[in-house]
Tab-separated table of C-alpha atoms in Angstrom:
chain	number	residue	atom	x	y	z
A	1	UNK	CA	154.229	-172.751	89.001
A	2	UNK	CA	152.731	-171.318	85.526
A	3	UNK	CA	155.141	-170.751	82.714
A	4	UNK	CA	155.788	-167.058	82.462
A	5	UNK	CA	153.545	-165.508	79.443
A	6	UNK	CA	154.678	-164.464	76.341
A	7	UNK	CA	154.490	-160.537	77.719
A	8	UNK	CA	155.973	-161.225	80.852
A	9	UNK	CA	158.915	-163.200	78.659
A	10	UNK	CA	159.140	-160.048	76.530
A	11	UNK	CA	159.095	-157.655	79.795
A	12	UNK	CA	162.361	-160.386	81.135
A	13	UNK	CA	163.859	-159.696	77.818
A	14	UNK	CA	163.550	-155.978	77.830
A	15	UNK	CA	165.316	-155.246	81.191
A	16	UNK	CA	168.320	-157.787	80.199
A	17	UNK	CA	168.444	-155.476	76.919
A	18	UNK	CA	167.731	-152.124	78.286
A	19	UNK	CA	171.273	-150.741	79.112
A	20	UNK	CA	172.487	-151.810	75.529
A	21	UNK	CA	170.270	-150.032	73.960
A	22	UNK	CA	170.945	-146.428	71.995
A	23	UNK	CA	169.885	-143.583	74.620
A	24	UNK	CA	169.771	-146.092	77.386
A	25	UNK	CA	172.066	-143.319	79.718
A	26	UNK	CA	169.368	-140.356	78.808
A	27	UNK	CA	166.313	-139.932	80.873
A	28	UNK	CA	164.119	-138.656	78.334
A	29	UNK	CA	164.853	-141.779	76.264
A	30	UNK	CA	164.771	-144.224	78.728
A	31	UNK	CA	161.291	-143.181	80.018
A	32	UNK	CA	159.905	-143.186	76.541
A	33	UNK	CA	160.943	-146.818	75.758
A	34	UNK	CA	159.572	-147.540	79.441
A	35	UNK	CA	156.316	-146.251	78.659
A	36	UNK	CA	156.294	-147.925	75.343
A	37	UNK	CA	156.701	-151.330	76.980
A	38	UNK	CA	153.866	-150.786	79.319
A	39	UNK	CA	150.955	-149.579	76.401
A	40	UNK	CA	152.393	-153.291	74.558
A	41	UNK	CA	151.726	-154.938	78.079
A	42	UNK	CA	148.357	-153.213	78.178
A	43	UNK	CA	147.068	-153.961	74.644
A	44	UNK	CA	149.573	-156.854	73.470
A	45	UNK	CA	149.689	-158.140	70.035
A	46	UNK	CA	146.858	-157.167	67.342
A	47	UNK	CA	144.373	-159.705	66.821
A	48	UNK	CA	141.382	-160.020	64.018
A	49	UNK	CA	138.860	-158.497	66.124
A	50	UNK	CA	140.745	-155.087	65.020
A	51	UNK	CA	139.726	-154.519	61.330
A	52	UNK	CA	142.769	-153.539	59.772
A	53	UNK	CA	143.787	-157.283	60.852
A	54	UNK	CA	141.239	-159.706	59.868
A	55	UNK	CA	142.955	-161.722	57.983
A	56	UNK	CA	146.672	-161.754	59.301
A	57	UNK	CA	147.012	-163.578	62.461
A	58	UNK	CA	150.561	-163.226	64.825
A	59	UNK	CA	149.293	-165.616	67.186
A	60	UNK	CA	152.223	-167.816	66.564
A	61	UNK	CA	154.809	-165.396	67.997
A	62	UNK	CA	153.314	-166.034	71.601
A	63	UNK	CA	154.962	-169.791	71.022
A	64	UNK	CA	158.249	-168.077	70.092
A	65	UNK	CA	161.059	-167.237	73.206
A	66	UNK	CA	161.941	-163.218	73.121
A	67	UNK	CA	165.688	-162.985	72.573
A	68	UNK	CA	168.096	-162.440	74.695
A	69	UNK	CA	169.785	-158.679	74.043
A	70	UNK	CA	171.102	-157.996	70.899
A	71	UNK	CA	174.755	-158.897	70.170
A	72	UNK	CA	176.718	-157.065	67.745
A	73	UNK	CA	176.544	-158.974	64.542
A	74	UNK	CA	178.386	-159.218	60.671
A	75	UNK	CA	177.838	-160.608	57.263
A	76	UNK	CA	180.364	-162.912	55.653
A	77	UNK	CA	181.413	-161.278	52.198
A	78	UNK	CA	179.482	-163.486	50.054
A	79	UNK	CA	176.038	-163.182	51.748
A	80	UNK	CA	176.713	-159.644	51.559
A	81	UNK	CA	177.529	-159.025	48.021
A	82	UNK	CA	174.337	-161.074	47.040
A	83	UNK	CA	171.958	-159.726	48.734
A	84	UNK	CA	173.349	-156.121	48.060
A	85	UNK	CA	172.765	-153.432	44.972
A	86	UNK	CA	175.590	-153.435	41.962
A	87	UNK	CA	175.769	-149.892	41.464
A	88	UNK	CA	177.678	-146.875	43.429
A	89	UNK	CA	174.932	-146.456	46.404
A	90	UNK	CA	175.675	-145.153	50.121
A	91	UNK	CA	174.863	-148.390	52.265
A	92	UNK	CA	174.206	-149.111	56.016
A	93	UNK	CA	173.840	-152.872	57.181
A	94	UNK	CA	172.576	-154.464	60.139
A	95	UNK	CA	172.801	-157.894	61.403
A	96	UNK	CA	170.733	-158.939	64.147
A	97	UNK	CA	169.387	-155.190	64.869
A	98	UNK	CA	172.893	-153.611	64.761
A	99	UNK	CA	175.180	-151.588	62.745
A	100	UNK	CA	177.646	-153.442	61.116
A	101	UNK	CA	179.985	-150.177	60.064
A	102	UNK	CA	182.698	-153.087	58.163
A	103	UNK	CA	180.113	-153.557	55.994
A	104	UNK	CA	178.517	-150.229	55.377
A	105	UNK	CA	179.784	-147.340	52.976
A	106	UNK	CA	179.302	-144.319	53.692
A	107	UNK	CA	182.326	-142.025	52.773
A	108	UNK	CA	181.535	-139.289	50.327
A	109	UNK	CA	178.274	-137.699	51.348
A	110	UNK	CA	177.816	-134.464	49.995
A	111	UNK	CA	177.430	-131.190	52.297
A	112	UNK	CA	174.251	-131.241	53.605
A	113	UNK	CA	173.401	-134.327	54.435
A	114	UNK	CA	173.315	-136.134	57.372
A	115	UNK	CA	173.009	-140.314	57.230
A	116	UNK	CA	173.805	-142.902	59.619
A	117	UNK	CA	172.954	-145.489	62.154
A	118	UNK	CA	170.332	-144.104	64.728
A	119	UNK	CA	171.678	-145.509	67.402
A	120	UNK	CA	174.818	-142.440	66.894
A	121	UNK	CA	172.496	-140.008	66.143
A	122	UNK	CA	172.029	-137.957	69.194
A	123	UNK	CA	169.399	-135.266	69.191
A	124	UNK	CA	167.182	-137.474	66.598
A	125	UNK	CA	166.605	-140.323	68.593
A	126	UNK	CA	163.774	-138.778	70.908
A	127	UNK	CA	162.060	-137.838	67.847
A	128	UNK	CA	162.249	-141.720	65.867
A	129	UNK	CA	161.320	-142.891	68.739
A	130	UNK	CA	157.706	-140.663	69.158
A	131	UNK	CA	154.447	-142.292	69.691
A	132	UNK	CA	152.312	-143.890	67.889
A	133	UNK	CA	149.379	-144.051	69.705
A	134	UNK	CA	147.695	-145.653	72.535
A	135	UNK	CA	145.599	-148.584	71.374
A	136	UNK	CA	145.921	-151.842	69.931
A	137	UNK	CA	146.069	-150.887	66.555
A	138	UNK	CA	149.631	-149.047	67.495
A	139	UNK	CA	150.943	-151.925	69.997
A	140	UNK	CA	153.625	-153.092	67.675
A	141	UNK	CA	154.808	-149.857	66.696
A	142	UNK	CA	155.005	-149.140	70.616
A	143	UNK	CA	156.736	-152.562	70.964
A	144	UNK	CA	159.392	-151.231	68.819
A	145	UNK	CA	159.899	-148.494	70.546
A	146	UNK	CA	160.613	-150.100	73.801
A	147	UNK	CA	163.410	-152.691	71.974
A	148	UNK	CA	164.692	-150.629	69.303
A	149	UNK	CA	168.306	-151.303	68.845
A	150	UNK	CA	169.101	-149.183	65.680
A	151	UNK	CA	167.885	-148.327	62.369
A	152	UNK	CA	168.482	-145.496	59.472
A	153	UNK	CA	168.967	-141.415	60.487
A	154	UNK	CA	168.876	-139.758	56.877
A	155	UNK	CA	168.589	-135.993	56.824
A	156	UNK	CA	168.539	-134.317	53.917
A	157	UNK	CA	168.904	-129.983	53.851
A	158	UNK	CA	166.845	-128.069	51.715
A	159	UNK	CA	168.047	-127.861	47.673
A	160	UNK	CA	170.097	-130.581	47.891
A	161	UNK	CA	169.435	-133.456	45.551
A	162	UNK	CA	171.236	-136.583	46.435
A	163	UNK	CA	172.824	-138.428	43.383
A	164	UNK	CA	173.372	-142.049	44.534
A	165	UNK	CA	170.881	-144.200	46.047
A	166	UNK	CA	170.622	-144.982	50.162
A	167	UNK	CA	170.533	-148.412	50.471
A	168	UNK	CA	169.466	-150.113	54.072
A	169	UNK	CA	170.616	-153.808	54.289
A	170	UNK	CA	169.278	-155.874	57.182
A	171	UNK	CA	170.239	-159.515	57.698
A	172	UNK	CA	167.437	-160.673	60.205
A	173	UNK	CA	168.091	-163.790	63.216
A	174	UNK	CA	166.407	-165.994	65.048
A	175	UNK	CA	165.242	-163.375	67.395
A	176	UNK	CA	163.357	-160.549	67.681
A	177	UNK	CA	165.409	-157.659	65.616
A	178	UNK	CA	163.464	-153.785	65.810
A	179	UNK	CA	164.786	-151.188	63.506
A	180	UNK	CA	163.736	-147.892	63.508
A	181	UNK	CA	163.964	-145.688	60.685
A	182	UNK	CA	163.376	-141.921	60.783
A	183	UNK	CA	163.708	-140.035	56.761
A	184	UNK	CA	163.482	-136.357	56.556
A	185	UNK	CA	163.905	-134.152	53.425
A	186	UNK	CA	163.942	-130.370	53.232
A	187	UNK	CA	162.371	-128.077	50.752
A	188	UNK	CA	162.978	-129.408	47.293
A	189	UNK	CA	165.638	-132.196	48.370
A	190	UNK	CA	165.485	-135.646	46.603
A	191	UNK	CA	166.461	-138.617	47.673
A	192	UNK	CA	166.239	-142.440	46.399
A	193	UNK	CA	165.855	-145.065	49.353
A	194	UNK	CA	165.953	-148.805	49.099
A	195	UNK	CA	165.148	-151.009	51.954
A	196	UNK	CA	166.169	-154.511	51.456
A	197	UNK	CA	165.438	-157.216	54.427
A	198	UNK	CA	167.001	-160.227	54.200
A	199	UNK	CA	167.260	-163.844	56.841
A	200	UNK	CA	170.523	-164.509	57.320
A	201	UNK	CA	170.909	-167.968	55.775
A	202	UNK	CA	169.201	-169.475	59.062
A	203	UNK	CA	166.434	-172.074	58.709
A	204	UNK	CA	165.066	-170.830	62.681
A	205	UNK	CA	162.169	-168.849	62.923
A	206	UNK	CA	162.919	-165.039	63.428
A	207	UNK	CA	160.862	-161.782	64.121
A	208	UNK	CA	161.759	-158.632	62.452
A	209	UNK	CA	159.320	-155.296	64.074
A	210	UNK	CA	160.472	-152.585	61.790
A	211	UNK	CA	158.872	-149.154	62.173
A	212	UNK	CA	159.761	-146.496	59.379
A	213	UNK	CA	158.836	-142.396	59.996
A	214	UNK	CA	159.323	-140.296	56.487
A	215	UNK	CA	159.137	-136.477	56.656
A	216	UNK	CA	158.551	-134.835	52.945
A	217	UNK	CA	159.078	-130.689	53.284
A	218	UNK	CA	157.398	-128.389	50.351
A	219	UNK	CA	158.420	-130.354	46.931
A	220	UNK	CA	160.736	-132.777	48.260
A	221	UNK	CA	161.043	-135.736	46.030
A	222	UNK	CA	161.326	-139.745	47.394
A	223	UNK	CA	161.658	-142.920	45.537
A	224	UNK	CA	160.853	-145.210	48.314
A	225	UNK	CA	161.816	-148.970	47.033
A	226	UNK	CA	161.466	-151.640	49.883
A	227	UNK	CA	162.321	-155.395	49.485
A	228	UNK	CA	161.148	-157.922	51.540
A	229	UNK	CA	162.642	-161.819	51.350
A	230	UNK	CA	163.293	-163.213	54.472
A	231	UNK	CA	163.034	-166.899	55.076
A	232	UNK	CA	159.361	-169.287	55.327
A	233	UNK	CA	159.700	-169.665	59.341
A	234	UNK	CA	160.134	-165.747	59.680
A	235	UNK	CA	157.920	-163.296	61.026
A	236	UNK	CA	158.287	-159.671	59.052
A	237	UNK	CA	156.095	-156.654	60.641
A	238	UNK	CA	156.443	-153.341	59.396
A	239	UNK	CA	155.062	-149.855	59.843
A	240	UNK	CA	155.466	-147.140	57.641
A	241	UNK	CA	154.033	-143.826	58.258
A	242	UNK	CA	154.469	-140.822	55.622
A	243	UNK	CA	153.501	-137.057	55.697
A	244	UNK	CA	153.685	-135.789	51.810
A	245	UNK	CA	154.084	-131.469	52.101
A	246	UNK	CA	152.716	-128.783	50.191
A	247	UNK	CA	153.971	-129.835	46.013
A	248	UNK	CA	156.237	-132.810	47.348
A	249	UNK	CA	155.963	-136.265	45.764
A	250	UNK	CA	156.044	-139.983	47.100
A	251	UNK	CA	157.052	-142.608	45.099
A	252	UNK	CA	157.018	-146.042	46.422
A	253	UNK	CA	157.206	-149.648	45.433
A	254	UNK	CA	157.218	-152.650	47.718
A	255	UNK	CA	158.073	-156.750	46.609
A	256	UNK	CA	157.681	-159.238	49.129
A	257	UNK	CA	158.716	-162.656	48.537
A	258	UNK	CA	158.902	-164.852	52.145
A	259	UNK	CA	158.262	-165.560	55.419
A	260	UNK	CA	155.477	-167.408	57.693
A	261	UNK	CA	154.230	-164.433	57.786
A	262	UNK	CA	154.878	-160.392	56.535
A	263	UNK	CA	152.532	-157.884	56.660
A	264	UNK	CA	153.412	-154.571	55.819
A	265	UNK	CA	151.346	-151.503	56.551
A	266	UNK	CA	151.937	-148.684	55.409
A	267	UNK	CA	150.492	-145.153	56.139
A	268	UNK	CA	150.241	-141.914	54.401
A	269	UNK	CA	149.059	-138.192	55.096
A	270	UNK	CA	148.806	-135.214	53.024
A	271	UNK	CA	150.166	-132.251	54.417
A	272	UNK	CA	150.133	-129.995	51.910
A	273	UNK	CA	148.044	-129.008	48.594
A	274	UNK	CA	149.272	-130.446	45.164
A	275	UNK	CA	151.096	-133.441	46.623
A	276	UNK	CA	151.288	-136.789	44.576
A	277	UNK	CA	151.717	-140.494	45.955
A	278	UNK	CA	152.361	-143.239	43.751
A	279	UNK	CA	152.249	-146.552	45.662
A	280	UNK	CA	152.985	-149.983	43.767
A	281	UNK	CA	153.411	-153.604	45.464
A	282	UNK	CA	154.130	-157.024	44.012
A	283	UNK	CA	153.270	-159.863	46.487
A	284	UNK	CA	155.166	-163.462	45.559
A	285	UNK	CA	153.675	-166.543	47.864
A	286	UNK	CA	154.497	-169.584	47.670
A	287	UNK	CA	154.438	-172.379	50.158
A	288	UNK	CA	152.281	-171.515	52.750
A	289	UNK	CA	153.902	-167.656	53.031
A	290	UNK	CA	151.527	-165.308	54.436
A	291	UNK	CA	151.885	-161.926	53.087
A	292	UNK	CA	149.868	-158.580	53.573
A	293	UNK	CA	150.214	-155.079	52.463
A	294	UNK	CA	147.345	-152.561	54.273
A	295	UNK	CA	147.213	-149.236	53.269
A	296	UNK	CA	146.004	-145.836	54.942
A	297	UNK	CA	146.054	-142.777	52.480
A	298	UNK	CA	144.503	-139.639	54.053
A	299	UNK	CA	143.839	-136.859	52.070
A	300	UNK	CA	143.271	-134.186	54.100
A	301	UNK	CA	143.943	-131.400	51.533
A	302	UNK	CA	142.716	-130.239	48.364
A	303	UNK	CA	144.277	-130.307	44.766
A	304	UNK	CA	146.669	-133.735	45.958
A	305	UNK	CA	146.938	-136.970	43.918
A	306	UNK	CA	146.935	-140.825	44.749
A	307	UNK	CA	147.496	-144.060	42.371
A	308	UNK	CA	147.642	-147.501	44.085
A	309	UNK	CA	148.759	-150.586	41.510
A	310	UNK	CA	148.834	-154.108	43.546
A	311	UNK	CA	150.261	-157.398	41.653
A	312	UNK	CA	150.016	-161.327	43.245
A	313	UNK	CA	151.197	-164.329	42.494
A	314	UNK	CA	149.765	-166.902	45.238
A	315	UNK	CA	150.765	-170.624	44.249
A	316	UNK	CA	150.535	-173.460	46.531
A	317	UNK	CA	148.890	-173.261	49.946
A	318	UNK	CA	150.306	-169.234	50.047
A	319	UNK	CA	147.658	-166.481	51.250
A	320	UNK	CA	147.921	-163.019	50.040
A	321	UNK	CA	146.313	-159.791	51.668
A	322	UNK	CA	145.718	-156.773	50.296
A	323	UNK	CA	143.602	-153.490	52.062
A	324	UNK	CA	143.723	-150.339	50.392
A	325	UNK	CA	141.910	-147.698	52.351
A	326	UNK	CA	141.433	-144.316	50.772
A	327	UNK	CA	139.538	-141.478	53.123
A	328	UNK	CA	138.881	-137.884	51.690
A	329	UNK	CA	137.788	-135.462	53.921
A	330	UNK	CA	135.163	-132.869	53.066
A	331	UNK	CA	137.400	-129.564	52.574
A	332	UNK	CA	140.017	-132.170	49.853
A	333	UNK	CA	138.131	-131.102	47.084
A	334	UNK	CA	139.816	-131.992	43.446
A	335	UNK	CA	141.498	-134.822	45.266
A	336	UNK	CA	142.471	-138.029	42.067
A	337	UNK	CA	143.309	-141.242	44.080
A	338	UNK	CA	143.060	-144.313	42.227
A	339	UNK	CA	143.799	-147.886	43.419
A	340	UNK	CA	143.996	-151.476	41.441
A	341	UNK	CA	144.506	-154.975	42.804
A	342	UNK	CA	144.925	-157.769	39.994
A	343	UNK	CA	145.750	-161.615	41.892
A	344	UNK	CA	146.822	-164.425	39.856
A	345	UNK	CA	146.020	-167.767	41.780
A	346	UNK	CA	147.927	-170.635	40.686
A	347	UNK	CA	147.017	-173.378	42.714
A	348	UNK	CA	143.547	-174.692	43.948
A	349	UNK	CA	144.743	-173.982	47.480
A	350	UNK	CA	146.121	-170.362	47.026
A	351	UNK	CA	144.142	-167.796	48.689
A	352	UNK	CA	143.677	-163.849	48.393
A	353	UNK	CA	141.728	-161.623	50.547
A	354	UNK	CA	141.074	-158.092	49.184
A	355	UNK	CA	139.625	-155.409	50.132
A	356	UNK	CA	139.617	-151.896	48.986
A	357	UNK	CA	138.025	-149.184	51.449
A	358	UNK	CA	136.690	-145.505	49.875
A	359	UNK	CA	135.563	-143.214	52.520
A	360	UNK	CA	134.575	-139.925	50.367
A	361	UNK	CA	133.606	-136.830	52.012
A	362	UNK	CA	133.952	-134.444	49.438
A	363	UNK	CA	131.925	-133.795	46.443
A	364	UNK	CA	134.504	-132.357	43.502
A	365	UNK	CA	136.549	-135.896	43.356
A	366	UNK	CA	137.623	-138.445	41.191
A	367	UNK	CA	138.359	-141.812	43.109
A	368	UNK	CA	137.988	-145.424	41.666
A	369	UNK	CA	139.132	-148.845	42.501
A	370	UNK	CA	139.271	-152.194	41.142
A	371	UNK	CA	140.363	-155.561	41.050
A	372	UNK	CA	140.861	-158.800	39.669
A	373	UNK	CA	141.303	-162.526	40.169
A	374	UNK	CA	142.417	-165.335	38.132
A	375	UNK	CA	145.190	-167.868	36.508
A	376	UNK	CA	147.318	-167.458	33.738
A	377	UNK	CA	145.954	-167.149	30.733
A	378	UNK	CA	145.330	-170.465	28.927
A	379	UNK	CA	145.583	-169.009	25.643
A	380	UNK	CA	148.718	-167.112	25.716
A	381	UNK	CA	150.057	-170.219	27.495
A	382	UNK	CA	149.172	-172.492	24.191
A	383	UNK	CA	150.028	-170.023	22.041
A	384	UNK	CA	153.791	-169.617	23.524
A	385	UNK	CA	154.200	-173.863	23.804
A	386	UNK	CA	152.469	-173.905	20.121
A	387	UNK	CA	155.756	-171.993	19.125
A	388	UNK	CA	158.193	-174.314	20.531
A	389	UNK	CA	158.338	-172.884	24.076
A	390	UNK	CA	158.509	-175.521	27.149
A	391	UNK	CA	155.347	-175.053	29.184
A	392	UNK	CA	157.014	-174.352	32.478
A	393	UNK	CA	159.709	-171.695	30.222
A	394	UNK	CA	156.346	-170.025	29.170
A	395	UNK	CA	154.479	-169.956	32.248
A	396	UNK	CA	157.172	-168.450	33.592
A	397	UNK	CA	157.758	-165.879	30.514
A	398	UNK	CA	153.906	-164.656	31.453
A	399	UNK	CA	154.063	-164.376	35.446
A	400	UNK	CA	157.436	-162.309	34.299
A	401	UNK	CA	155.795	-160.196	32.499
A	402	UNK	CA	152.821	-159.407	34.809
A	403	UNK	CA	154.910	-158.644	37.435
A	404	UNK	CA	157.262	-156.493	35.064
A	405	UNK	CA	154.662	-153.529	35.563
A	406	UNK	CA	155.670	-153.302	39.129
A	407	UNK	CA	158.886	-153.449	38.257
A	408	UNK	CA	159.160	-150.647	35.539
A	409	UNK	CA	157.911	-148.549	38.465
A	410	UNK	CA	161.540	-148.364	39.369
A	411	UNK	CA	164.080	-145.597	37.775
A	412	UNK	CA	165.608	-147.210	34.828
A	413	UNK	CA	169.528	-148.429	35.507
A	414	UNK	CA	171.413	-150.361	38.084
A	415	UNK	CA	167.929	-149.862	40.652
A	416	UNK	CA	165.208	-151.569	38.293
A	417	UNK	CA	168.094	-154.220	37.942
A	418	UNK	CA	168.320	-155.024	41.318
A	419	UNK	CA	164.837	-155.453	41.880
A	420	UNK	CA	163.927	-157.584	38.665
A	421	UNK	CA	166.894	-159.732	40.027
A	422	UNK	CA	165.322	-160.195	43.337
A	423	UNK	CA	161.996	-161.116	41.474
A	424	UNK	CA	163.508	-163.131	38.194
A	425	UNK	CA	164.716	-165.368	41.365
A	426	UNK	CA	161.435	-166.073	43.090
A	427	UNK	CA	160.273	-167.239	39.321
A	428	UNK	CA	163.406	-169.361	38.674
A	429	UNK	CA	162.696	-171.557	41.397
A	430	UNK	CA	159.236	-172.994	39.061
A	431	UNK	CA	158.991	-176.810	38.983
A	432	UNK	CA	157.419	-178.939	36.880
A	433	UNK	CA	155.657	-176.002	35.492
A	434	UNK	CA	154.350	-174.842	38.999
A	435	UNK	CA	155.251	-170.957	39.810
């Protein structure tokens, strides 16, 4: 007899796990994740013939075993308090795909807002859990569906302006973990998210599906930050899809620093006139890490605004990916989207694949792109070591402060510190002068 294949495993998997998942005694929600399953079964994973994935492969997951169902998880104190923000910030953390409320802190929420795990949030969960599409391109995101075991519920009422950060903490496992996240503010709320996705301290390979839905009403505010450093034998694929309303304004910055391979994609309409989205990423490979932002920005409506900045550092054998795709259609007149990519390589073997995509269909626009490949700069490198500086001190000064634009993206205080921590520690492990 044939070994079982790797959807049939995941089909096993699924009905071990279905009656422990959120919804699982609701007939809406149960036929939702069924019919999720079978579009995966039909398409399965996304391969290169699909554009949007030429360059990132998940044929290695077929190798992997599914997990069994989720168990209910924690973090020991110390893992906890360094992977976590030092500032006053409402947290939720999940280990191995579920809440872990000992951990999380969320006393004090002002009136009006409504945050915590999906998996007690009711009347939302239909809705988080909505369709994606039927193709390949949307398999994963249906995948998730079927499995999800929690994620993030934040609701946020028109007017009200929330003044300390959401922070989502996820400790991954060796198995697969799918979170789904559903973010919806009202007329002129603001909010300031961070996602943060961490291994936890295991050296066995792991699969993280994450699929994130944000809602922006007429001049809602976001500051979206999302941090990515999971382990080298992880697997890390994320959706995010974004509607940005009539005045309302996006801000988002993503790092990513591990795994075999992470690929987030992330995907943004404009709803309304005068909107703005400001999307920056900062890629760190090393190793032979495997990491890929592609990005969708529609801009269906006049008047609205768009700025992509990309960083990389690729040393060793590590492969970057970066696909920006802008489309305008022909009534988004006065549309401004902009987009950069700048790569250093630092090793003969690094790799980056780029590729920026402008689809223009109106006339009245102003739309550029650019990028740019190279190694540090040999100059400033002399210059720093003719002034007493050790080379591998300086090289690491300079990939510092190239990444330190991505950074600065981030509100000044306890937030920007957080994240130049996470980064300053991908460049303190250098060696021998290697990044």
């Amino acid at each position: 007899m044939s070994a079982p294949s790797f959807i049939d495993r995941l089909s096993d998997a699924h009905r071990a796990a279905a009656a422990t998942l959120p919804g699982a005694s609701l007939p809406e929600v149960s036929a939702r994740r069924q019919a999720a399953l079978e579009t995966f079964r039909r398409h399965g994973l996304p391969t290169a013939r699909l554009e949007n994935w030429k360059f990132t492969s998940l044929t290695g997951l077929e190798r992997q075993v599914p997990p069994q169902p989720a168990n209910e998880g924690s973090i020991d104190a110390a893992r906890l308090n360094a992977a976590a923000m030092k500032a006053d910030a409402f947290r939720l953390v999940f280990v191995n795909g579920r809440f872990d409320a000992a951990a999380s802190k969320l006393a004090g929420l002002p009136r009006g807002v409504r945050l915590l795990p999906l998996s007690q949030s009711g009347p939302e969960l239909p809705a988080a859990l909505a369709s994606a599409g039927d193709d390949r391109a949307a398999a994963l995101a249906e995948l998730n569906a079927a499995f999800a075991s929690d994620g993030l519920l934040l609701q946020v009422d028109d007017g009200v302006v929330l003044d300390r950060p959401v922070e989502l903490l996820a400790f991954g496992a060796p198995a697969l973990v799918n979170l789904r996240h559903l973010v919806r503010l009202g007329r002129k709320a603001e909010a300031v998210l961070v996602e943060n996705y961490r291994d936890a301290g295991l050296a066995e390979a792991g699969w993280s599906n994450i699929v994130a839905g944000v809602e922006l009403a007429e001049g809602a505010k976001l500051t979206h930050i999302r941090l990515q450093g999971e382990s080298a034998v992880t697997y890390h694929a994320a959706l995010g899809r974004v509607s940005v309303g009539v005045n309302a304004r996006y801000a988002h910055v993503s790092v990513q620093s591990g795994g075999k391979i992470a690929r987030h994609e992330l995907q943004v309409e404009f709803a309304g006139r005068n909107a703005e989205v400001d999307i920056q990423g900062l890629v760190l490979a090393r190793g032979t890490a495997h990491i890929d932002h592609t990005l969708h920005l529609h801009h269906a409506l006049p008047d609205c605004r768009s700025n992509q900045l990309f960083k990389h550092v690729v040393d060793d054998q590590g492969h970057a990916v970066f696909q920006g795709g802008i489309r305008v259609a022909p009534h988004a007149q006065k549309t401004d989207a902009q987009q950069l990519s700048r790569t250093l390589l630092l090793a003969d073997r690094a790799q980056i694949d780029t590729k920026p995509e402008l689809e223009i269909l109106a006339d009245d626009v102003k739309c550029s792109h650019g990028a740019s490949i190279g190694d540090v700069d040999a100059q400033q490198l002399f210059y720093m070591q003719a002034r007493g500086i050790p080379a591998a001190e300086a090289r690491r000064l300079l990939l510092s402060g190239f990444a330190y634009e991505i950074v600065s993206a981030v509100p000044e205080g306890a937030l920007r510190d957080h994240v130049e921590a996470f980064v300053e520690a991908w460049l303190a492990q250098e060696k021998d002068g290697q990044a």
